Coordinates of C-alpha atoms in Angstrom, one line a residue:
Chain S
M1 CA 126.0 -41.1 -49.0
S2 CA 123.6 -44.1 -48.6
Q3 CA 120.4 -42.3 -48.3
Q4 CA 118.7 -40.5 -51.2
L5 CA 118.1 -36.8 -51.0
V6 CA 114.5 -36.1 -51.8
F7 CA 112.4 -33.0 -52.0
R8 CA 108.7 -33.7 -52.5
S9 CA 105.2 -32.5 -51.8
K10 CA 103.8 -33.9 -48.6
D11 CA 100.4 -32.4 -48.9
D12 CA 98.8 -29.2 -50.5
H13 CA 100.6 -26.9 -48.0
T14 CA 103.8 -28.6 -47.1
F15 CA 107.0 -29.9 -48.7
L16 CA 109.4 -32.5 -47.3
L17 CA 113.1 -32.4 -47.6
S18 CA 114.6 -35.7 -46.6
G19 CA 117.6 -38.0 -46.9
L20 CA 120.0 -35.4 -45.5
D21 CA 123.2 -37.0 -44.1
D22 CA 125.2 -35.2 -41.4
F23 CA 127.2 -33.2 -43.8
L24 CA 124.3 -32.0 -46.0
M25 CA 122.2 -31.3 -43.0
G26 CA 125.0 -29.1 -41.7
L27 CA 125.0 -27.2 -45.0
V28 CA 121.2 -26.7 -44.9
A29 CA 121.4 -25.5 -41.2
E30 CA 124.0 -23.0 -42.3
I31 CA 121.8 -21.3 -44.9
P32 CA 120.8 -18.3 -42.7
K33 CA 124.4 -17.7 -41.7
A34 CA 125.8 -18.1 -45.2
A35 CA 123.1 -15.7 -46.5
T36 CA 124.2 -13.0 -44.2
P37 CA 126.6 -10.7 -46.1
G38 CA 130.0 -10.2 -44.6
S39 CA 132.3 -7.4 -45.6
G40 CA 133.5 -9.4 -48.6
A41 CA 130.0 -9.6 -50.0
E42 CA 128.6 -6.1 -49.3
K43 CA 129.4 -4.7 -52.7
R44 CA 127.6 -7.5 -54.5
I45 CA 124.6 -7.7 -52.2
F46 CA 124.1 -4.0 -52.1
P47 CA 125.2 -2.7 -55.5
Q48 CA 125.0 1.0 -56.5
P49 CA 122.0 1.7 -58.8
T50 CA 124.1 3.9 -61.2
A51 CA 127.4 2.0 -60.7
G52 CA 129.1 5.3 -59.7
A53 CA 127.8 7.3 -62.7
D54 CA 125.6 9.5 -60.4
E55 CA 127.3 9.7 -57.0
E56 CA 124.5 11.7 -55.4
A57 CA 121.9 9.1 -56.5
D58 CA 124.1 6.3 -55.3
A59 CA 124.5 8.0 -51.9
E60 CA 120.7 8.5 -51.6
W61 CA 120.1 4.9 -52.5
E62 CA 122.5 3.9 -49.6
T63 CA 120.5 6.0 -47.2
F64 CA 116.9 5.4 -48.3
V65 CA 116.8 2.1 -50.2
R66 CA 119.4 -0.1 -48.5
P67 CA 117.6 -0.3 -45.2
D68 CA 114.5 -1.7 -46.9
L69 CA 116.6 -4.3 -48.8
E70 CA 118.4 -5.3 -45.5
E71 CA 115.0 -5.8 -43.9
Q72 CA 113.9 -7.9 -46.9
F73 CA 117.0 -10.1 -46.8
E74 CA 116.7 -10.5 -43.1
F75 CA 113.1 -11.6 -43.4
N76 CA 114.1 -14.4 -45.8
R77 CA 116.9 -15.6 -43.5
D78 CA 114.6 -15.5 -40.4
R79 CA 111.9 -17.5 -42.2
V80 CA 114.4 -20.2 -43.1
A81 CA 115.8 -20.3 -39.6
L82 CA 112.3 -20.8 -38.3
D83 CA 111.6 -23.7 -40.6
L84 CA 114.9 -25.3 -39.6
K85 CA 113.4 -25.9 -36.2
S86 CA 111.3 -28.7 -37.7
V87 CA 114.4 -30.7 -38.5
R88 CA 114.3 -34.2 -37.1
H89 CA 116.4 -37.3 -37.4
A90 CA 114.5 -40.1 -39.2
G91 CA 116.7 -43.0 -38.5
K92 CA 118.5 -44.6 -41.5
I93 CA 117.2 -42.1 -44.0
G94 CA 119.0 -39.4 -42.2
F95 CA 117.5 -36.0 -41.4
E96 CA 114.3 -34.6 -42.7
M97 CA 112.3 -31.4 -42.4
E98 CA 109.1 -29.9 -43.5
I99 CA 108.8 -26.6 -45.4
P100 CA 105.5 -24.9 -45.7
A101 CA 104.7 -24.1 -49.3
A102 CA 104.0 -20.5 -48.4
N103 CA 107.7 -20.2 -47.2
L104 CA 109.2 -21.5 -50.4
P105 CA 109.8 -18.0 -51.9
A106 CA 111.8 -17.0 -48.7
W107 CA 113.8 -20.2 -49.1
I108 CA 114.5 -19.5 -52.8
H109 CA 115.7 -16.0 -52.0
A110 CA 117.7 -17.0 -49.0
L111 CA 119.4 -19.7 -51.0
N112 CA 120.2 -17.1 -53.6
Q113 CA 121.5 -14.7 -51.0
A114 CA 123.7 -17.5 -49.6
R115 CA 125.1 -18.5 -53.0
L116 CA 125.9 -14.9 -53.9
C117 CA 127.5 -14.1 -50.5
L118 CA 129.7 -17.3 -50.7
S119 CA 130.8 -16.5 -54.2
A120 CA 131.7 -12.9 -53.3
A121 CA 133.4 -13.9 -50.1
H122 CA 135.6 -16.5 -51.8
N123 CA 136.0 -14.4 -55.0
L124 CA 134.6 -17.2 -57.1
G125 CA 133.8 -16.3 -60.7
E126 CA 132.4 -18.2 -63.7
K127 CA 135.6 -20.1 -64.3
E128 CA 135.9 -21.4 -60.7
L129 CA 132.2 -22.3 -60.4
E130 CA 132.2 -24.3 -63.6
S131 CA 135.3 -26.2 -62.8
S132 CA 135.2 -29.3 -60.6
A133 CA 139.0 -29.4 -60.3
R134 CA 139.2 -27.1 -57.3
L135 CA 137.0 -29.0 -54.8
H136 CA 139.5 -28.7 -52.0
G137 CA 140.2 -26.3 -49.2
P138 CA 137.8 -23.5 -48.1
S139 CA 137.1 -22.4 -51.7
G140 CA 136.3 -26.0 -52.7
I141 CA 133.8 -26.4 -49.9
A142 CA 132.3 -23.0 -50.9
I143 CA 131.9 -24.2 -54.5
F144 CA 130.2 -27.4 -53.3
Q145 CA 128.0 -25.4 -51.0
I146 CA 127.0 -23.0 -53.8
Q147 CA 126.2 -26.0 -56.2
F148 CA 124.2 -27.8 -53.5
Y149 CA 122.2 -24.7 -52.7
G150 CA 121.7 -24.3 -56.4
I151 CA 120.1 -27.8 -56.6
L152 CA 117.8 -27.0 -53.7
Q153 CA 116.9 -23.7 -55.3
E154 CA 116.1 -25.4 -58.7
W155 CA 113.9 -28.0 -57.0
M156 CA 112.0 -25.2 -55.2
L157 CA 111.7 -23.0 -58.3
A158 CA 110.3 -26.0 -60.2
V159 CA 107.3 -26.3 -57.8
T160 CA 106.8 -22.5 -57.2
K161 CA 104.8 -20.4 -59.6
D162 CA 105.1 -17.1 -57.8
I163 CA 108.3 -16.0 -56.2
Chain U
M1 CA 114.1 21.8 -75.3
A2 CA 112.3 23.7 -78.1
N3 CA 114.4 26.1 -80.2
L4 CA 112.9 29.6 -79.5
S5 CA 115.3 31.5 -81.8
I6 CA 113.0 30.9 -84.8
I7 CA 110.1 32.7 -83.0
R8 CA 112.3 35.6 -81.8
N9 CA 113.7 36.1 -85.4
A10 CA 110.1 36.3 -86.6
G11 CA 109.6 39.4 -84.5
V12 CA 107.3 37.8 -81.9
D13 CA 107.7 39.3 -78.4
L14 CA 108.2 36.6 -75.9
P15 CA 107.7 37.1 -72.2
D16 CA 110.8 36.9 -70.0
I17 CA 110.8 33.4 -68.9
E18 CA 113.4 31.2 -67.1
V19 CA 114.5 28.6 -69.5
R20 CA 116.0 25.5 -67.9
D21 CA 117.7 22.8 -69.6
S22 CA 115.5 19.8 -68.9
V23 CA 116.9 17.5 -71.6
S24 CA 118.7 15.3 -69.1
T25 CA 115.7 14.6 -67.0
D26 CA 113.4 14.1 -70.0
L27 CA 115.6 11.4 -71.5
P28 CA 114.2 8.0 -71.1
W29 CA 116.1 5.8 -68.6
N30 CA 117.1 2.2 -69.2
V31 CA 116.9 -0.5 -66.6
V32 CA 119.9 -2.7 -67.4
V33 CA 120.4 -6.2 -66.0
H34 CA 124.0 -7.4 -65.9
N35 CA 125.3 -11.0 -66.1
D36 CA 126.7 -12.7 -63.0
P37 CA 127.8 -16.3 -62.8
V38 CA 125.8 -17.3 -59.7
N39 CA 122.1 -16.4 -60.4
L40 CA 120.3 -19.4 -61.9
M41 CA 118.8 -19.0 -65.3
S42 CA 115.4 -20.3 -64.1
Y43 CA 115.5 -17.8 -61.2
V44 CA 116.3 -14.8 -63.4
T45 CA 113.5 -15.7 -65.8
K46 CA 111.0 -16.0 -62.9
V47 CA 112.2 -12.6 -61.5
F48 CA 111.5 -10.9 -64.9
V49 CA 108.0 -12.4 -65.0
K50 CA 107.3 -11.2 -61.5
V51 CA 108.8 -7.7 -61.7
F52 CA 107.8 -6.7 -65.2
G53 CA 104.9 -9.0 -65.9
F54 CA 106.7 -10.4 -68.9
S55 CA 105.5 -13.5 -70.7
E56 CA 107.6 -16.6 -70.0
A57 CA 109.0 -16.3 -73.6
K58 CA 109.9 -12.6 -73.3
A59 CA 111.5 -13.2 -69.8
K60 CA 113.6 -16.1 -71.3
K61 CA 114.7 -13.9 -74.2
H62 CA 116.0 -11.2 -71.8
M63 CA 117.5 -13.8 -69.5
L64 CA 119.4 -15.3 -72.5
E65 CA 120.5 -11.9 -73.6
V66 CA 122.0 -11.2 -70.2
H67 CA 123.7 -14.6 -70.2
Q68 CA 125.1 -14.4 -73.7
K69 CA 125.8 -10.6 -74.2
G70 CA 126.5 -9.7 -70.6
R71 CA 123.6 -7.3 -70.3
S72 CA 120.0 -6.6 -71.4
I73 CA 117.9 -3.5 -71.3
V74 CA 114.7 -4.8 -69.7
W75 CA 112.7 -1.6 -69.5
S76 CA 112.9 2.1 -70.6
G77 CA 111.0 5.1 -69.4
A78 CA 110.8 7.7 -66.6
R79 CA 113.6 7.8 -64.1
E80 CA 111.4 7.4 -61.0
R81 CA 109.9 4.2 -62.4
A82 CA 113.3 2.9 -63.5
E83 CA 114.6 3.4 -60.0
F84 CA 111.5 1.5 -58.7
Y85 CA 112.3 -1.4 -61.0
V86 CA 116.0 -1.4 -60.0
Q87 CA 115.0 -1.5 -56.4
Q88 CA 112.8 -4.5 -57.1
L89 CA 115.6 -6.3 -59.0
H90 CA 118.1 -5.5 -56.2
G91 CA 115.6 -7.1 -53.8
Y92 CA 115.9 -10.3 -55.9
L93 CA 119.7 -9.8 -56.0
L94 CA 119.9 -9.3 -59.7
L95 CA 122.8 -7.1 -60.7
S96 CA 121.0 -4.1 -62.3
T97 CA 121.6 -0.4 -62.9
I98 CA 119.8 2.6 -64.4
E99 CA 121.3 4.3 -67.4
K100 CA 120.4 7.3 -69.4
N101 CA 119.2 6.3 -72.8
S102 CA 121.7 8.1 -75.1

């Protein structure tokens, strides 16, 4: 990668993410999809509040609370998808995009959703995520994706007081 | 639940009342946050500050307890409030449960 990946404040209301090559741009564009829980991630994204200790309470949670959570997660994904429309190719420095400061919490949460969905779908635990030896195959790409999203999340958390 | 046998043994007439065992609902409930390898430490700290209004130092202390011990009791009290907090934490995708304080 020749260009340098940069996340910086553009003005009081906008941040700029730039220096994305084709591969990293592809990963950024994939955030909304990666943050959508498939069947492999349902259990992690929608855990039971009593972990099975009170079946009635867990069932009520599924009925009454889960729809609100789904709506919340969808809102974050939609906000990111909307901001992705500002992506433009900036010549040699690769792709860049603007992110309104007000949308950073949605980005932070969507990145978190994506990281959790990917780790659940690929059954990645602490051992796999801390090891760099398995960066091959679908699991390797997922590990890279999780780490890359983690870097973006850290950068955004560093400039955001209120999430 | 109060022990009424002492009053009965003292010869005091008590009205017929329905006595329900309310111990289980009166017990304080704990909000427990469990460790997971994906959530970032900085993220978990910020969520604790946001949801519970913890100071940065207190939020970090609980975050480290989750990380090192696998779980941390972040709040105790009435069940309804505990459920509210767990819903908030689930909204931030922190693995959390409510447990009876035994």
